[in-house]
C-alpha cells in the first residue's frame, strides 16, 4: 500500500520523555545534553515580542516571511529574493530532497553526518553515497568529489559537521566547489555557524555569487535558542531558490515563529553571549579531556564528540546519573552544557569510560 521506499525506514524515535527517564531512574534533575539545544535558552526579547503580538489565530501566516526576509537580507547583504524559509532546517532538507531527488539519482554525503539527508534521499527513492569521514572526523572532500557521478543531484556538506564538530575550511571549500559541475547542488548546512571561532571558516555567502549551484542553510534552533519555533532558511541564487519554492507548502512558517525569529535577530548581544559562554565551557572541557587523555574531535560547535569504546554503555551510565548524551558508533556526542553542569558531567563521564571500557560493546 505504501511507497516501496518506506519499507526499510523507521520513524524517528525520540526515546522516553525527560519525565519518564527521571521517574525510571529516580532522578530529581535531568540535564539534556543530547540534542544541541541552546542551554542558555532564548533572548528575553523573544518572549516580549510574543506576548505583545496579536495572535490572529484565524489567519494564515505571511506566506513570504516578509519582515524576517527583509531583516535577514539587510544583515547578510543579500537580496530578499535569495531566501527560502522552512519549518526548521528539517523541513528545508525535505524540500530540497523533494525538488531534486527521484529514483535513478543519488546524493553524496559524509558519514557520520546529519541523518536526515540520508532519510529523505531514501524516501525519494534516491541512492545515498556515504563517504566516511577521515580519522580526524573531517569530511573527506577528495573522496566526496570522486563519488560524484552523472546521477548525482545533491552533495551535503555539514559545516561544522554534526556529530563530529569538525569543519571544512575556506580554501578546501573554494577548491571543492570549483571542481563540482554546476548541475550538482552543493548544500552547506551551517546550523552551527554562529559558534564557529576558526578564522579560516568559509564565508559561504561570498561564494554564492559565482556558484549558482550552492545553497547555504541556517537555523534559529541552535545559537538563537528557538528550536521549539521550528524556523530555518536557505540562501542561494534566486533561480535555485525559486525552483525549490515550488514544493514548499505555502504557509509553512507560523506567524509566531516568524515574530520570534525576527525578535531574536534584534538581540545579537544575547546570542553572542551564548557563543562566548559556549567557548569558555568548551575550553574547560578540552583541558579536562586532554589531562585525562580522553580523545575527542576538535569542535567548532556547541557540542563535542568524545571517542569511547562502548558509547551506548557510557551514555547509559551518564543517564542514570542525570545527564542525557548521544551515543554514536565510535563515541558520544555531548552538547556543551553550562559550566557547572559540564564539570559535573565530565567527572561522571570519566568514571563511565573507565567502568565500561572492559565491558563488551552493547
Ligand atoms: C539541528 C540541526 C538541523 C535541524 O535544525 P532545525 O532547524 O531545528 O530543523 C539541521 N542540520 C544540522 C546539522 C543540525 O544539527
Short mmCIF file of N, CA, C and O in Angstrom, two decimals, residues 22-92:
data_model
loop_
_atom_site.label_atom_id
_atom_site.label_comp_id
_atom_site.label_asym_id
_atom_site.label_seq_id
_atom_site.Cartn_x
_atom_site.Cartn_y
_atom_site.Cartn_z
N UNK A 22 13.33 10.49 34.36
CA UNK A 22 13.52 10.90 35.75
C UNK A 22 12.84 9.93 36.70
O UNK A 22 13.41 9.54 37.72
N UNK A 23 11.65 9.51 36.33
CA UNK A 23 10.89 8.58 37.17
C UNK A 23 11.60 7.23 37.22
O UNK A 23 11.82 6.67 38.29
N UNK A 24 11.99 6.75 36.04
CA UNK A 24 12.60 5.43 35.96
C UNK A 24 13.89 5.32 36.76
O UNK A 24 14.16 4.31 37.39
N UNK A 25 14.70 6.39 36.74
CA UNK A 25 15.99 6.34 37.43
C UNK A 25 15.98 7.06 38.78
O UNK A 25 17.02 7.22 39.40
N UNK A 26 14.80 7.50 39.18
CA UNK A 26 14.69 8.20 40.45
C UNK A 26 15.52 9.48 40.51
O UNK A 26 16.16 9.77 41.52
N UNK A 27 15.49 10.26 39.42
CA UNK A 27 16.31 11.47 39.35
C UNK A 27 15.49 12.71 39.68
O UNK A 27 14.33 12.83 39.29
N UNK A 28 16.10 13.64 40.42
CA UNK A 28 15.45 14.92 40.68
C UNK A 28 15.59 15.81 39.46
O UNK A 28 14.74 16.65 39.17
N UNK A 29 16.71 15.63 38.76
CA UNK A 29 17.05 16.56 37.71
C UNK A 29 17.70 15.77 36.56
O UNK A 29 18.46 14.84 36.82
N UNK A 30 17.34 16.14 35.35
CA UNK A 30 17.95 15.50 34.19
C UNK A 30 18.43 16.61 33.25
O UNK A 30 17.63 17.45 32.83
N UNK A 31 19.72 16.63 32.97
CA UNK A 31 20.27 17.69 32.12
C UNK A 31 20.34 17.16 30.69
O UNK A 31 20.98 16.14 30.42
N UNK A 32 19.65 17.86 29.79
CA UNK A 32 19.56 17.42 28.40
C UNK A 32 20.75 17.93 27.60
O UNK A 32 20.79 19.10 27.24
N UNK A 33 21.70 17.08 27.34
CA UNK A 33 22.86 17.48 26.52
C UNK A 33 22.95 16.54 25.32
O UNK A 33 24.04 16.16 24.89
N UNK A 34 21.79 16.18 24.78
CA UNK A 34 21.77 15.20 23.69
C UNK A 34 21.29 15.76 22.36
O UNK A 34 21.34 15.05 21.35
N UNK A 35 20.79 17.00 22.34
CA UNK A 35 20.20 17.50 21.08
C UNK A 35 20.77 18.83 20.62
O UNK A 35 20.22 19.44 19.70
N UNK A 36 21.83 19.28 21.26
CA UNK A 36 22.50 20.53 20.87
C UNK A 36 21.58 21.75 20.91
O UNK A 36 21.76 22.71 20.17
N UNK A 37 20.59 21.69 21.81
CA UNK A 37 19.75 22.87 22.01
C UNK A 37 20.57 23.91 22.76
O UNK A 37 21.61 23.59 23.33
N UNK A 38 20.08 25.15 22.75
CA UNK A 38 20.81 26.22 23.43
C UNK A 38 20.55 26.11 24.93
O UNK A 38 19.43 26.31 25.40
N UNK A 39 21.58 25.78 25.70
CA UNK A 39 21.39 25.55 27.14
C UNK A 39 21.11 26.86 27.88
O UNK A 39 20.73 26.83 29.06
N UNK A 40 21.29 28.00 27.21
CA UNK A 40 21.01 29.29 27.85
C UNK A 40 19.65 29.84 27.44
O UNK A 40 19.30 30.98 27.76
N UNK A 41 18.87 29.05 26.72
CA UNK A 41 17.53 29.47 26.35
C UNK A 41 17.54 30.43 25.17
O UNK A 41 18.40 30.34 24.29
N UNK A 42 16.58 31.37 25.17
CA UNK A 42 16.49 32.35 24.08
C UNK A 42 16.48 33.75 24.70
O UNK A 42 16.28 33.91 25.90
N UNK A 43 16.67 34.73 23.85
CA UNK A 43 16.65 36.12 24.30
C UNK A 43 15.31 36.45 24.95
O UNK A 43 14.26 36.06 24.44
N UNK A 44 15.32 37.22 26.06
CA UNK A 44 14.05 37.68 26.65
C UNK A 44 13.24 38.53 25.67
O UNK A 44 12.02 38.62 25.79
N UNK A 45 13.92 39.10 24.67
CA UNK A 45 13.19 39.90 23.66
C UNK A 45 12.20 39.03 22.88
O UNK A 45 11.20 39.53 22.37
N UNK A 46 12.49 37.74 22.80
CA UNK A 46 11.60 36.83 22.07
C UNK A 46 10.27 36.72 22.82
O UNK A 46 9.20 36.92 22.23
N UNK A 47 10.33 36.43 24.12
CA UNK A 47 9.06 36.30 24.85
C UNK A 47 8.32 37.63 24.90
O UNK A 47 7.10 37.66 24.81
N UNK A 48 9.05 38.73 25.01
CA UNK A 48 8.39 40.05 24.98
C UNK A 48 7.62 40.23 23.67
O UNK A 48 6.47 40.65 23.68
N UNK A 49 8.26 39.90 22.56
CA UNK A 49 7.63 40.09 21.25
C UNK A 49 6.42 39.17 21.11
O UNK A 49 5.39 39.58 20.56
N UNK A 50 6.53 37.96 21.62
CA UNK A 50 5.42 37.01 21.51
C UNK A 50 4.23 37.48 22.35
O UNK A 50 3.09 37.44 21.91
N UNK A 51 4.52 37.96 23.56
CA UNK A 51 3.45 38.42 24.44
C UNK A 51 2.73 39.63 23.83
O UNK A 51 1.52 39.76 23.90
N UNK A 52 3.51 40.50 23.20
CA UNK A 52 2.93 41.72 22.62
C UNK A 52 2.18 41.47 21.31
O UNK A 52 1.33 42.23 20.91
N UNK A 53 2.54 40.37 20.64
CA UNK A 53 1.99 40.13 19.30
C UNK A 53 0.49 39.84 19.38
O UNK A 53 0.03 39.20 20.31
N UNK A 54 -0.26 40.34 18.38
CA UNK A 54 -1.65 39.91 18.31
C UNK A 54 -1.64 38.52 17.68
O UNK A 54 -0.91 38.26 16.73
N UNK A 55 -2.42 37.64 18.25
CA UNK A 55 -2.34 36.23 17.85
C UNK A 55 -2.85 35.95 16.44
O UNK A 55 -2.27 35.17 15.70
N UNK A 56 -3.99 36.56 16.11
CA UNK A 56 -4.63 36.33 14.81
C UNK A 56 -4.71 34.84 14.45
O UNK A 56 -4.24 34.43 13.38
N UNK A 57 -5.26 34.04 15.36
CA UNK A 57 -5.24 32.59 15.14
C UNK A 57 -6.02 32.14 13.91
O UNK A 57 -5.75 31.08 13.36
N UNK A 58 -6.96 32.96 13.47
CA UNK A 58 -7.81 32.54 12.34
C UNK A 58 -7.17 32.79 10.99
O UNK A 58 -7.64 32.29 9.98
N UNK A 59 -6.09 33.56 10.97
CA UNK A 59 -5.48 33.91 9.68
C UNK A 59 -4.28 33.04 9.35
O UNK A 59 -3.48 32.72 10.22
N UNK A 60 -4.14 32.70 8.08
CA UNK A 60 -2.90 32.06 7.65
C UNK A 60 -1.75 33.04 7.81
O UNK A 60 -1.94 34.24 7.64
N UNK A 61 -0.58 32.52 8.12
CA UNK A 61 0.55 33.44 8.30
C UNK A 61 1.04 34.03 6.98
O UNK A 61 0.63 33.58 5.91
N UNK A 62 1.92 35.01 7.09
CA UNK A 62 2.55 35.61 5.92
C UNK A 62 3.34 34.54 5.18
O UNK A 62 4.30 33.98 5.71
N UNK A 63 2.92 34.27 3.99
CA UNK A 63 3.48 33.19 3.19
C UNK A 63 4.95 33.44 2.82
O UNK A 63 5.70 32.51 2.56
N UNK A 64 5.33 34.71 2.79
CA UNK A 64 6.69 35.03 2.36
C UNK A 64 7.64 35.39 3.51
O UNK A 64 8.79 35.75 3.29
N UNK A 65 7.19 35.31 4.73
CA UNK A 65 8.02 35.69 5.88
C UNK A 65 8.64 37.07 5.62
O UNK A 65 9.85 37.27 5.79
N UNK A 66 7.80 38.03 5.18
CA UNK A 66 8.33 39.30 4.65
C UNK A 66 9.23 40.07 5.59
O UNK A 66 10.29 40.54 5.19
N UNK A 67 8.81 40.22 6.86
CA UNK A 67 9.61 41.02 7.78
C UNK A 67 10.96 40.36 8.03
O UNK A 67 12.01 41.01 8.00
N UNK A 68 10.92 39.08 8.28
CA UNK A 68 12.15 38.33 8.55
C UNK A 68 13.06 38.34 7.33
O UNK A 68 14.28 38.51 7.43
N UNK A 69 12.46 38.19 6.19
CA UNK A 69 13.18 38.19 4.92
C UNK A 69 13.93 39.51 4.72
O UNK A 69 15.11 39.54 4.39
N UNK A 70 13.22 40.61 4.96
CA UNK A 70 13.80 41.94 4.77
C UNK A 70 14.97 42.12 5.74
O UNK A 70 16.04 42.58 5.38
N UNK A 71 14.72 41.72 6.98
CA UNK A 71 15.73 41.87 8.04
C UNK A 71 16.99 41.06 7.71
O UNK A 71 18.12 41.54 7.85
N UNK A 72 16.79 39.83 7.29
CA UNK A 72 17.95 38.97 7.01
C UNK A 72 18.73 39.46 5.79
O UNK A 72 19.96 39.41 5.76
N UNK A 73 17.99 39.95 4.79
CA UNK A 73 18.66 40.44 3.58
C UNK A 73 19.60 41.58 3.94
O UNK A 73 20.72 41.66 3.45
N UNK A 74 19.13 42.48 4.83
CA UNK A 74 19.98 43.59 5.25
C UNK A 74 21.18 43.07 6.03
O UNK A 74 22.32 43.42 5.77
N UNK A 75 20.92 42.19 6.98
CA UNK A 75 22.01 41.70 7.84
C UNK A 75 23.04 40.88 7.08
O UNK A 75 24.22 40.92 7.39
N UNK A 76 22.59 40.12 6.10
CA UNK A 76 23.53 39.24 5.39
C UNK A 76 24.05 39.86 4.10
O UNK A 76 24.92 39.29 3.44
N UNK A 77 23.50 41.01 3.72
CA UNK A 77 23.95 41.66 2.49
C UNK A 77 23.57 40.89 1.23
O UNK A 77 24.32 40.84 0.27
N UNK A 78 22.38 40.30 1.27
CA UNK A 78 21.90 39.57 0.08
C UNK A 78 20.60 40.23 -0.40
O UNK A 78 20.13 41.18 0.22
N UNK A 79 20.05 39.72 -1.47
CA UNK A 79 18.77 40.24 -1.93
C UNK A 79 17.64 39.45 -1.27
O UNK A 79 17.80 38.28 -0.93
N UNK A 80 16.48 40.08 -1.12
CA UNK A 80 15.36 39.41 -0.45
C UNK A 80 14.90 38.16 -1.19
O UNK A 80 14.40 37.22 -0.59
N UNK A 81 15.08 38.15 -2.50
CA UNK A 81 14.62 37.01 -3.31
C UNK A 81 15.50 35.77 -3.11
O UNK A 81 15.19 34.71 -3.65
N UNK A 82 16.57 35.93 -2.38
CA UNK A 82 17.50 34.80 -2.25
C UNK A 82 17.18 33.85 -1.09
O UNK A 82 17.93 32.93 -0.84
N UNK A 83 16.06 34.10 -0.39
CA UNK A 83 15.75 33.28 0.79
C UNK A 83 14.58 32.33 0.56
O UNK A 83 13.62 32.64 -0.16
N UNK A 84 14.69 31.20 1.23
CA UNK A 84 13.57 30.27 1.30
C UNK A 84 13.47 29.87 2.77
O UNK A 84 14.48 29.52 3.38
N UNK A 85 12.25 29.96 3.35
CA UNK A 85 12.10 29.65 4.77
C UNK A 85 11.43 28.30 4.96
O UNK A 85 10.55 27.92 4.20
N UNK A 86 11.87 27.61 5.99
CA UNK A 86 11.29 26.30 6.27
C UNK A 86 10.98 26.13 7.74
O UNK A 86 11.44 26.90 8.60
N UNK A 87 10.19 25.13 8.02
CA UNK A 87 9.81 24.77 9.37
C UNK A 87 11.03 24.07 9.99
O UNK A 87 11.08 22.86 10.14
N UNK A 88 12.02 24.86 10.28
CA UNK A 88 13.31 24.32 10.69
C UNK A 88 14.08 23.84 9.47
O UNK A 88 13.52 23.74 8.36
N UNK A 89 15.35 23.57 9.67
CA UNK A 89 16.12 23.02 8.55
C UNK A 89 15.66 21.62 8.22
O UNK A 89 15.85 21.14 7.11
N UNK A 90 15.05 20.97 9.19
CA UNK A 90 14.50 19.65 8.90
C UNK A 90 13.58 19.72 7.69
O UNK A 90 13.66 18.90 6.77
N UNK A 91 12.70 20.73 7.67
CA UNK A 91 11.81 20.84 6.51
C UNK A 91 12.59 21.26 5.26
O UNK A 91 12.26 20.83 4.15
N UNK A 92 13.62 22.08 5.46
CA UNK A 92 14.40 22.50 4.29
C UNK A 92 15.03 21.29 3.61
O UNK A 92 15.10 21.21 2.38
#
